[in-house]
Amino acid sequence: MRKQPIAWIALLLFLGGTAAGALSTGDSLVSRSYVTGTYLKTVSQKAKAAVGELHDVREKIDGLETQLDTVQTRMETQVAAVLGRSVESRLQGGSTLTASEGTEVILTRGKAMVRKGIWLNLSTGKSVEAQQPLVENQRYLAGDAAAELTIAEDSMLKISGSYQTGSSTVETGAQYTAYADALHTLGLFQGSLKGYELTRPATRAEGLVMLIRLLGEESKAKAFRGTHPFTDVPAWANAYVAYAYEKGYTSGISKTQFGSTMQLRYLDYMTFLLRALGYSDRGGDFAWDRADQAAVDHGIQTAAEREQIKKQGRFLRDHVAYTSYRALFAKDKEGRRLCDMLVQRGVFTAKQLESAEQKGL
């Protein structure tokens, strides 16, 4: 009610000036008594009513604004709750990201642009049209189920919500990007500036590093200062290979060659995963040339997936991601899940594990 007296006084001053002007003329058509009595009284009553109506409208607007603020705050809280878990993903140039409605995306490195659908830049509050690029470190929200992004070059994105990735190039064929994402959040699967590179064959050096990570011994390997006899090991893998050689995890392909860049064989990696679960080929738990069947028996893969890999004839990083993820939730020789052992060893937290499990992979 604070605005009403001010408006009322202003109106009276105006009316008073008008009335005074009317009375000051020498040839007045109305009497002074009429102006100061009936006229001013009637006008003032109408003015009060008008000001009161304006005030009522202002109060209604204020009430609606308060309701709007409440609804907006509630929506922001709900969106924040839904989008609380984020995954940092490496996506290859030429690929397409299809996001479910409500999914949030932050481009942290690289180049991506809107392909189609509704996208809202939450950092600026503006919608983004097709073919417009994403700005690094700004938040974007998918506004419908047909929202898509084109990844123009190999990029890193933080993604909160549900999404799928595909490629405009036929040679990509990656099936298990979501598994690579989940492993990445647990610190178990890394990529390069080219992304996860899921469609190329894995190397022996990469397979050995994954074994050490799944054993929960990566920090020990990185800190290891021993040596190895191999001459073909890249600098980034030196500590891992030296540690594995000291522990007896590997003996190389010859006295001086580890075979770092050689393609990782399917049976070799299944052997690594089974060893991570506590089974020993040397101890008679399984035979190397039957490691693929033993992996089926222990829940690392299905029989159909084994046949698919064998038919494809190449063991890709894509397959490494999938079988490694499945091994996390397989039971070891003592009946414990590998992932629970890694939580105990501090490789990742129980909360991080819960987030990975909730993806429903």
Coordinates of N, CA and C in Angstrom, one line a residue, residues 27-192:
D27 N -13.9 34.9 -17.1 CA -15.2 34.6 -17.6 C -15.5 33.1 -17.3
S28 N -15.6 32.8 -16.0 CA -15.8 31.4 -15.6 C -17.2 30.9 -15.9
L29 N -17.2 29.7 -16.4 CA -18.5 29.1 -16.7 C -19.1 28.3 -15.5
V30 N -18.2 28.1 -14.5 CA -18.7 27.3 -13.3 C -18.4 28.2 -12.1
S31 N -19.1 27.9 -11.0 CA -18.9 28.7 -9.8 C -17.8 28.1 -9.0
R32 N -17.1 28.9 -8.1 CA -16.1 28.5 -7.3 C -16.6 27.4 -6.3
S33 N -17.8 27.5 -5.8 CA -18.3 26.5 -4.9 C -18.5 25.1 -5.5
Y34 N -18.9 25.1 -6.8 CA -19.0 23.9 -7.5 C -17.7 23.2 -7.7
V35 N -16.7 24.0 -8.1 CA -15.3 23.4 -8.3 C -14.8 22.9 -7.0
T36 N -14.8 23.7 -6.0 CA -14.2 23.3 -4.7 C -15.1 22.2 -4.0
G37 N -16.3 22.1 -4.3 CA -17.2 21.2 -3.6 C -17.4 19.9 -4.5
T38 N -18.5 20.0 -5.2 CA -19.0 18.8 -6.0 C -18.0 18.3 -6.9
Y39 N -17.3 19.2 -7.8 CA -16.4 18.7 -8.8 C -15.2 18.0 -8.2
L40 N -14.5 18.7 -7.3 CA -13.3 18.1 -6.7 C -13.6 16.8 -6.0
K41 N -14.7 16.8 -5.3 CA -15.1 15.6 -4.5 C -15.3 14.4 -5.4
T42 N -16.1 14.7 -6.5 CA -16.4 13.6 -7.4 C -15.1 13.0 -8.1
V43 N -14.3 14.0 -8.6 CA -13.1 13.6 -9.2 C -12.1 12.8 -8.3
S44 N -12.0 13.3 -7.0 CA -11.1 12.7 -6.1 C -11.6 11.3 -5.8
Q45 N -12.9 11.1 -5.7 CA -13.4 9.7 -5.4 C -13.0 8.7 -6.6
K46 N -13.2 9.2 -7.8 CA -12.8 8.4 -9.0 C -11.3 8.1 -9.0
A47 N -10.6 9.2 -8.7 CA -9.1 9.0 -8.7 C -8.7 7.9 -7.6
K48 N -9.3 8.0 -6.4 CA -9.0 7.0 -5.4 C -9.3 5.6 -5.9
A49 N -10.5 5.5 -6.5 CA -10.9 4.1 -7.0 C -9.9 3.6 -8.1
A50 N -9.5 4.5 -9.0 CA -8.5 4.1 -10.0 C -7.2 3.7 -9.5
V51 N -6.7 4.5 -8.5 CA -5.4 4.2 -7.9 C -5.5 2.9 -7.1
G52 N -6.7 2.7 -6.5 CA -6.9 1.4 -5.7 C -6.8 0.2 -6.7
E53 N -7.5 0.4 -7.9 CA -7.5 -0.7 -8.9 C -6.0 -1.0 -9.4
L54 N -5.3 0.1 -9.6 CA -3.9 -0.1 -10.0 C -3.1 -0.8 -9.0
H55 N -3.3 -0.5 -7.7 CA -2.6 -1.1 -6.7 C -2.9 -2.6 -6.6
D56 N -4.2 -2.9 -6.7 CA -4.6 -4.3 -6.7 C -4.0 -5.1 -7.8
V57 N -3.9 -4.5 -9.0 CA -3.2 -5.2 -10.2 C -1.7 -5.4 -9.8
R58 N -1.1 -4.4 -9.2 CA 0.3 -4.5 -8.9 C 0.5 -5.6 -7.9
E59 N -0.4 -5.7 -6.9 CA -0.3 -6.8 -5.9 C -0.4 -8.2 -6.6
K60 N -1.3 -8.3 -7.6 CA -1.5 -9.6 -8.3 C -0.3 -9.9 -9.1
I61 N 0.3 -8.9 -9.7 CA 1.6 -9.1 -10.5 C 2.7 -9.6 -9.6
D62 N 2.8 -8.9 -8.4 CA 3.8 -9.3 -7.4 C 3.6 -10.8 -7.0
G63 N 2.3 -11.1 -6.8 CA 2.0 -12.5 -6.4 C 2.4 -13.5 -7.4
L64 N 2.1 -13.2 -8.7 CA 2.5 -14.1 -9.8 C 4.0 -14.2 -9.9
E65 N 4.7 -13.1 -9.8 CA 6.2 -13.1 -9.9 C 6.7 -14.0 -8.8
T66 N 6.2 -13.9 -7.6 CA 6.6 -14.8 -6.5 C 6.4 -16.2 -6.8
Q67 N 5.2 -16.6 -7.3 CA 4.9 -17.9 -7.7 C 5.8 -18.4 -8.8
L68 N 6.1 -17.5 -9.8 CA 7.1 -17.9 -10.8 C 8.4 -18.2 -10.3
D69 N 8.9 -17.4 -9.4 CA 10.2 -17.6 -8.8 C 10.3 -18.9 -8.0
T70 N 9.2 -19.2 -7.4 CA 9.1 -20.5 -6.6 C 9.1 -21.7 -7.6
V71 N 8.4 -21.6 -8.6 CA 8.3 -22.7 -9.6 C 9.7 -22.9 -10.3
Q72 N 10.3 -21.7 -10.6 CA 11.6 -21.8 -11.3 C 12.7 -22.4 -10.4
T73 N 12.7 -22.0 -9.1 CA 13.6 -22.6 -8.1 C 13.4 -24.1 -8.0
R74 N 12.1 -24.5 -7.9 CA 11.8 -25.9 -7.8 C 12.3 -26.7 -9.0
M75 N 12.1 -26.1 -10.2 CA 12.5 -26.8 -11.4 C 14.1 -26.9 -11.5
E76 N 14.7 -25.8 -11.1 CA 16.2 -25.8 -11.1 C 16.7 -26.8 -10.1
T77 N 16.1 -27.0 -9.0 CA 16.5 -28.0 -8.0 C 16.3 -29.4 -8.5
Q78 N 15.1 -29.6 -9.2 CA 14.9 -30.9 -9.8 C 15.8 -31.3 -10.9
V79 N 16.1 -30.3 -11.7 CA 17.1 -30.5 -12.8 C 18.4 -30.8 -12.3
A80 N 18.8 -30.0 -11.3 CA 20.1 -30.3 -10.6 C 20.2 -31.7 -10.0
A81 N 19.1 -32.1 -9.5 CA 19.1 -33.5 -8.9 C 19.3 -34.5 -9.9
V82 N 18.6 -34.4 -11.1 CA 18.6 -35.3 -12.1 C 20.0 -35.3 -12.8
L83 N 20.6 -34.2 -12.9 CA 21.8 -34.0 -13.7 C 23.0 -34.0 -12.8
G84 N 22.9 -34.5 -11.5 CA 24.0 -34.4 -10.6 C 25.2 -35.3 -10.9
R85 N 25.0 -36.3 -11.7 CA 26.1 -37.2 -12.0 C 26.5 -37.0 -13.4
S86 N 27.7 -36.7 -13.6 CA 28.3 -36.4 -14.9 C 29.3 -37.4 -15.3
V87 N 29.4 -37.6 -16.6 CA 30.5 -38.5 -17.2 C 31.3 -37.7 -18.1
E88 N 32.6 -37.8 -18.0 CA 33.5 -37.1 -19.0 C 33.8 -38.1 -20.1
S89 N 33.5 -37.7 -21.3 CA 33.6 -38.6 -22.4 C 34.5 -38.0 -23.5
R90 N 35.3 -38.9 -24.1 CA 36.1 -38.5 -25.3 C 35.3 -39.0 -26.5
L91 N 35.0 -38.1 -27.4 CA 34.2 -38.5 -28.6 C 35.1 -38.1 -29.8
Q92 N 35.0 -39.0 -30.8 CA 35.8 -38.8 -32.0 C 35.2 -37.8 -33.0
G93 N 36.0 -37.1 -33.7 CA 35.6 -36.2 -34.8 C 34.7 -37.0 -35.8
G94 N 33.6 -36.4 -36.2 CA 32.7 -37.0 -37.2 C 31.6 -37.8 -36.5
S95 N 31.7 -38.0 -35.2 CA 30.6 -38.7 -34.5 C 29.4 -37.8 -34.2
T96 N 28.3 -38.4 -33.8 CA 27.1 -37.7 -33.5 C 26.7 -38.1 -32.1
L97 N 26.3 -37.1 -31.2 CA 25.8 -37.4 -29.9 C 24.3 -37.1 -29.9
T98 N 23.5 -38.1 -29.6 CA 22.1 -38.0 -29.5 C 21.7 -38.0 -28.0
A99 N 21.1 -36.9 -27.5 CA 20.9 -36.8 -26.1 C 19.4 -36.9 -25.8
S100 N 19.0 -37.5 -24.7 CA 17.7 -37.6 -24.2 C 17.3 -36.2 -23.7
E101 N 16.0 -35.9 -23.6 CA 15.5 -34.6 -23.1 C 16.0 -34.5 -21.7
G102 N 16.6 -33.3 -21.4 CA 17.0 -33.0 -20.0 C 18.5 -33.3 -19.8
T103 N 19.2 -33.9 -20.8 CA 20.6 -34.2 -20.7 C 21.4 -32.9 -20.8
E104 N 22.4 -32.8 -19.9 CA 23.3 -31.6 -19.9 C 24.7 -31.9 -20.5
V105 N 25.2 -31.0 -21.3 CA 26.5 -31.2 -21.9 C 27.4 -30.0 -21.7
I106 N 28.7 -30.3 -21.4 CA 29.7 -29.2 -21.3 C 30.8 -29.6 -22.2
L107 N 31.2 -28.8 -23.2 CA 32.3 -29.1 -24.0 C 33.6 -28.5 -23.3
T108 N 34.5 -29.4 -22.9 CA 35.7 -29.0 -22.2 C 36.9 -28.8 -23.1
R109 N 36.9 -29.5 -24.2 CA 37.9 -29.4 -25.2 C 37.5 -29.9 -26.5
G110 N 37.9 -29.2 -27.6 CA 37.6 -29.7 -28.9 C 36.6 -28.8 -29.6
K111 N 35.8 -29.4 -30.5 CA 34.8 -28.6 -31.3 C 33.6 -29.4 -31.6
A112 N 32.4 -28.8 -31.2 CA 31.1 -29.5 -31.5 C 30.1 -28.4 -31.8
M113 N 29.1 -28.8 -32.5 CA 28.0 -27.9 -32.9 C 26.7 -28.6 -32.8
V114 N 25.6 -27.8 -32.8 CA 24.3 -28.3 -32.7 C 23.9 -28.9 -34.1
R115 N 23.4 -30.1 -34.1 CA 23.0 -30.7 -35.4 C 21.5 -30.5 -35.6
K116 N 20.7 -30.8 -34.6 CA 19.3 -30.6 -34.7 C 18.7 -30.7 -33.3
G117 N 17.4 -30.4 -33.3 CA 16.7 -30.4 -32.0 C 16.8 -29.1 -31.2
I118 N 16.3 -29.1 -30.0 CA 16.3 -27.9 -29.2 C 17.4 -28.0 -28.2
W119 N 18.3 -27.0 -28.2 CA 19.4 -26.9 -27.2 C 19.3 -25.5 -26.6
L120 N 19.5 -25.5 -25.3 CA 19.5 -24.2 -24.5 C 20.8 -24.1 -23.8
N121 N 21.5 -22.9 -24.0 CA 22.7 -22.6 -23.4 C 22.3 -22.1 -22.0
L122 N 22.5 -22.9 -21.0 CA 22.2 -22.5 -19.6 C 23.1 -21.4 -19.0
S123 N 24.2 -21.3 -19.6 CA 25.2 -20.2 -19.1 C 24.7 -18.8 -19.6
T124 N 24.0 -18.8 -20.7 CA 23.6 -17.5 -21.3 C 22.1 -17.3 -21.2
G125 N 21.4 -18.4 -21.1 CA 19.9 -18.4 -21.1 C 19.3 -18.3 -22.5
K126 N 20.1 -18.5 -23.6 CA 19.7 -18.4 -25.0 C 19.6 -19.8 -25.6
S127 N 18.7 -19.9 -26.6 CA 18.6 -21.1 -27.4 C 19.7 -21.1 -28.4
V128 N 20.1 -22.3 -28.9 CA 21.2 -22.4 -29.9 C 20.6 -23.0 -31.1
E129 N 20.8 -22.4 -32.2 CA 20.3 -22.8 -33.5 C 21.2 -23.9 -34.1
A130 N 20.7 -24.6 -35.1 CA 21.4 -25.7 -35.8 C 22.6 -25.0 -36.5
Q131 N 23.7 -25.8 -36.5 CA 25.0 -25.4 -37.1 C 25.8 -24.3 -36.2
Q132 N 25.2 -23.9 -35.1 CA 26.0 -23.0 -34.2 C 26.9 -23.8 -33.3
P133 N 28.1 -23.4 -33.1 CA 29.1 -24.1 -32.3 C 28.8 -24.0 -30.8
L134 N 29.2 -25.0 -30.1 CA 29.2 -24.9 -28.6 C 30.4 -24.2 -28.1
V135 N 30.2 -23.4 -27.1 CA 31.3 -22.6 -26.5 C 31.9 -23.5 -25.3
E136 N 33.2 -23.6 -25.3 CA 33.9 -24.4 -24.3 C 33.5 -23.9 -22.9
N137 N 33.2 -24.9 -22.0 CA 33.0 -24.7 -20.6 C 31.7 -24.0 -20.3
Q138 N 30.8 -23.9 -21.3 CA 29.4 -23.4 -21.0 C 28.4 -24.6 -21.0
R139 N 27.4 -24.5 -20.2 CA 26.4 -25.7 -20.1 C 25.3 -25.6 -21.1
Y140 N 25.0 -26.7 -21.7 CA 23.9 -26.8 -22.7 C 23.0 -27.9 -22.2
L141 N 21.7 -27.6 -22.4 CA 20.6 -28.6 -22.0 C 19.8 -29.0 -23.2
A142 N 19.7 -30.3 -23.4 CA 18.9 -30.8 -24.5 C 17.4 -30.6 -24.2
G143 N 16.7 -30.0 -25.1 CA 15.3 -29.6 -24.8 C 14.3 -30.6 -25.3
D144 N 14.7 -31.6 -26.1 CA 13.8 -32.6 -26.6 C 14.5 -33.9 -26.9
A145 N 13.7 -34.9 -27.3 CA 14.3 -36.2 -27.5 C 15.1 -36.3 -28.8
A146 N 15.0 -35.3 -29.6 CA 15.7 -35.4 -30.9 C 16.9 -34.5 -31.0
A147 N 17.4 -34.1 -29.8 CA 18.5 -33.2 -29.7 C 19.8 -33.9 -30.1
E148 N 20.5 -33.4 -31.1 CA 21.8 -34.0 -31.5 C 22.9 -33.0 -31.6
L149 N 24.1 -33.4 -31.4 CA 25.3 -32.6 -31.6 C 26.2 -33.3 -32.6
T150 N 26.9 -32.6 -33.4 CA 27.9 -33.1 -34.3 C 29.3 -32.8 -33.7
I151 N 30.1 -33.8 -33.5 CA 31.4 -33.6 -33.0 C 32.4 -33.4 -34.1
A152 N 32.8 -32.1 -34.3 CA 33.6 -31.7 -35.5 C 35.0 -32.2 -35.4
E153 N 35.6 -32.4 -34.3 CA 36.9 -32.9 -34.1 C 37.0 -33.6 -32.8
D154 N 38.0 -34.4 -32.6 CA 38.1 -35.2 -31.3 C 38.0 -34.3 -30.1
S155 N 37.0 -34.6 -29.3 CA 36.6 -33.6 -28.2 C 36.4 -34.3 -26.9
M156 N 36.5 -33.5 -25.8 CA 36.1 -34.0 -24.5 C 34.9 -33.3 -24.0
L157 N 33.9 -34.0 -23.5 CA 32.6 -33.5 -23.1 C 32.3 -34.1 -21.7
K158 N 31.7 -33.2 -20.8 CA 31.1 -33.7 -19.6 C 29.6 -33.8 -19.9
I159 N 29.1 -35.0 -19.6 CA 27.7 -35.3 -20.0 C 26.9 -35.8 -18.8
S160 N 25.8 -35.2 -18.5 CA 25.0 -35.6 -17.4 C 23.6 -35.9 -17.9
G161 N 23.3 -37.2 -17.8 CA 22.0 -37.7 -18.3 C 22.2 -38.8 -19.3
S162 N 21.2 -39.1 -20.1 CA 21.2 -40.3 -21.0 C 21.5 -39.8 -22.4
Y163 N 22.4 -40.6 -23.1 CA 22.8 -40.2 -24.4 C 23.3 -41.4 -25.2
Q164 N 23.4 -41.3 -26.5 CA 24.0 -42.3 -27.3 C 24.9 -41.7 -28.3
T165 N 25.9 -42.4 -28.7 CA 26.8 -41.9 -29.7 C 26.9 -42.8 -30.9
G166 N 27.1 -42.2 -32.1 CA 27.2 -43.0 -33.3 C 28.2 -42.2 -34.2
S167 N 28.4 -42.7 -35.4 CA 29.4 -42.0 -36.3 C 28.8 -41.9 -37.7
S168 N 29.2 -40.9 -38.3 CA 28.8 -40.7 -39.7 C 29.7 -41.5 -40.7
T169 N 30.7 -42.1 -40.1 CA 31.6 -42.9 -41.0 C 31.4 -44.4 -40.7
V170 N 31.4 -45.2 -41.7 CA 31.0 -46.6 -41.6 C 32.1 -47.4 -40.9
E171 N 33.4 -46.9 -40.9 CA 34.4 -47.7 -40.3 C 34.5 -47.7 -38.8
T172 N 33.7 -46.8 -38.2 CA 33.8 -46.6 -36.7 C 33.3 -47.9 -36.0
G173 N 32.0 -48.2 -36.0 CA 31.5 -49.4 -35.5 C 31.7 -49.7 -34.0
A174 N 31.9 -48.7 -33.2 CA 32.1 -48.9 -31.8 C 30.7 -49.2 -31.2
Q175 N 30.7 -50.2 -30.3 CA 29.4 -50.6 -29.7 C 29.4 -50.3 -28.2
Y176 N 30.5 -50.1 -27.6 CA 30.6 -50.1 -26.1 C 31.1 -48.8 -25.6
T177 N 30.7 -47.6 -26.2 CA 31.2 -46.3 -25.7 C 30.8 -46.1 -24.3
A178 N 29.5 -46.5 -24.0 CA 29.0 -46.2 -22.6 C 29.8 -47.0 -21.6
Y179 N 30.3 -48.2 -21.9 CA 31.2 -48.9 -21.0 C 32.5 -48.3 -20.8
A180 N 33.1 -47.7 -21.9 CA 34.3 -46.9 -21.8 C 34.1 -45.7 -20.9
D181 N 33.0 -45.1 -21.1 CA 32.6 -43.9 -20.2 C 32.6 -44.3 -18.8
A182 N 31.9 -45.4 -18.5 CA 31.8 -45.8 -17.1 C 33.2 -46.2 -16.5
L183 N 34.0 -46.9 -17.2 CA 35.3 -47.2 -16.8 C 36.2 -45.9 -16.6
H184 N 36.0 -45.0 -17.5 CA 36.7 -43.7 -17.4 C 36.4 -43.0 -16.1
T185 N 35.1 -43.0 -15.7 CA 34.7 -42.3 -14.4 C 35.4 -43.0 -13.2
L186 N 35.7 -44.3 -13.4 CA 36.3 -45.0 -12.3 C 37.8 -45.0 -12.3
G187 N 38.4 -44.3 -13.3 CA 39.8 -44.2 -13.5 C 40.5 -45.4 -14.0
L188 N 39.7 -46.2 -14.7 CA 40.3 -47.5 -15.2 C 40.5 -47.5 -16.7
F189 N 39.9 -46.6 -17.5 CA 40.1 -46.6 -18.9 C 40.4 -45.2 -19.4
Q190 N 41.5 -45.0 -20.1 CA 41.9 -43.7 -20.6 C 41.9 -43.7 -22.1
G191 N 42.1 -42.6 -22.7 CA 42.2 -42.4 -24.1 C 43.4 -41.5 -24.4
S192 N 43.3 -40.9 -25.6 CA 44.3 -40.0 -26.0 C 43.6 -38.8 -26.6

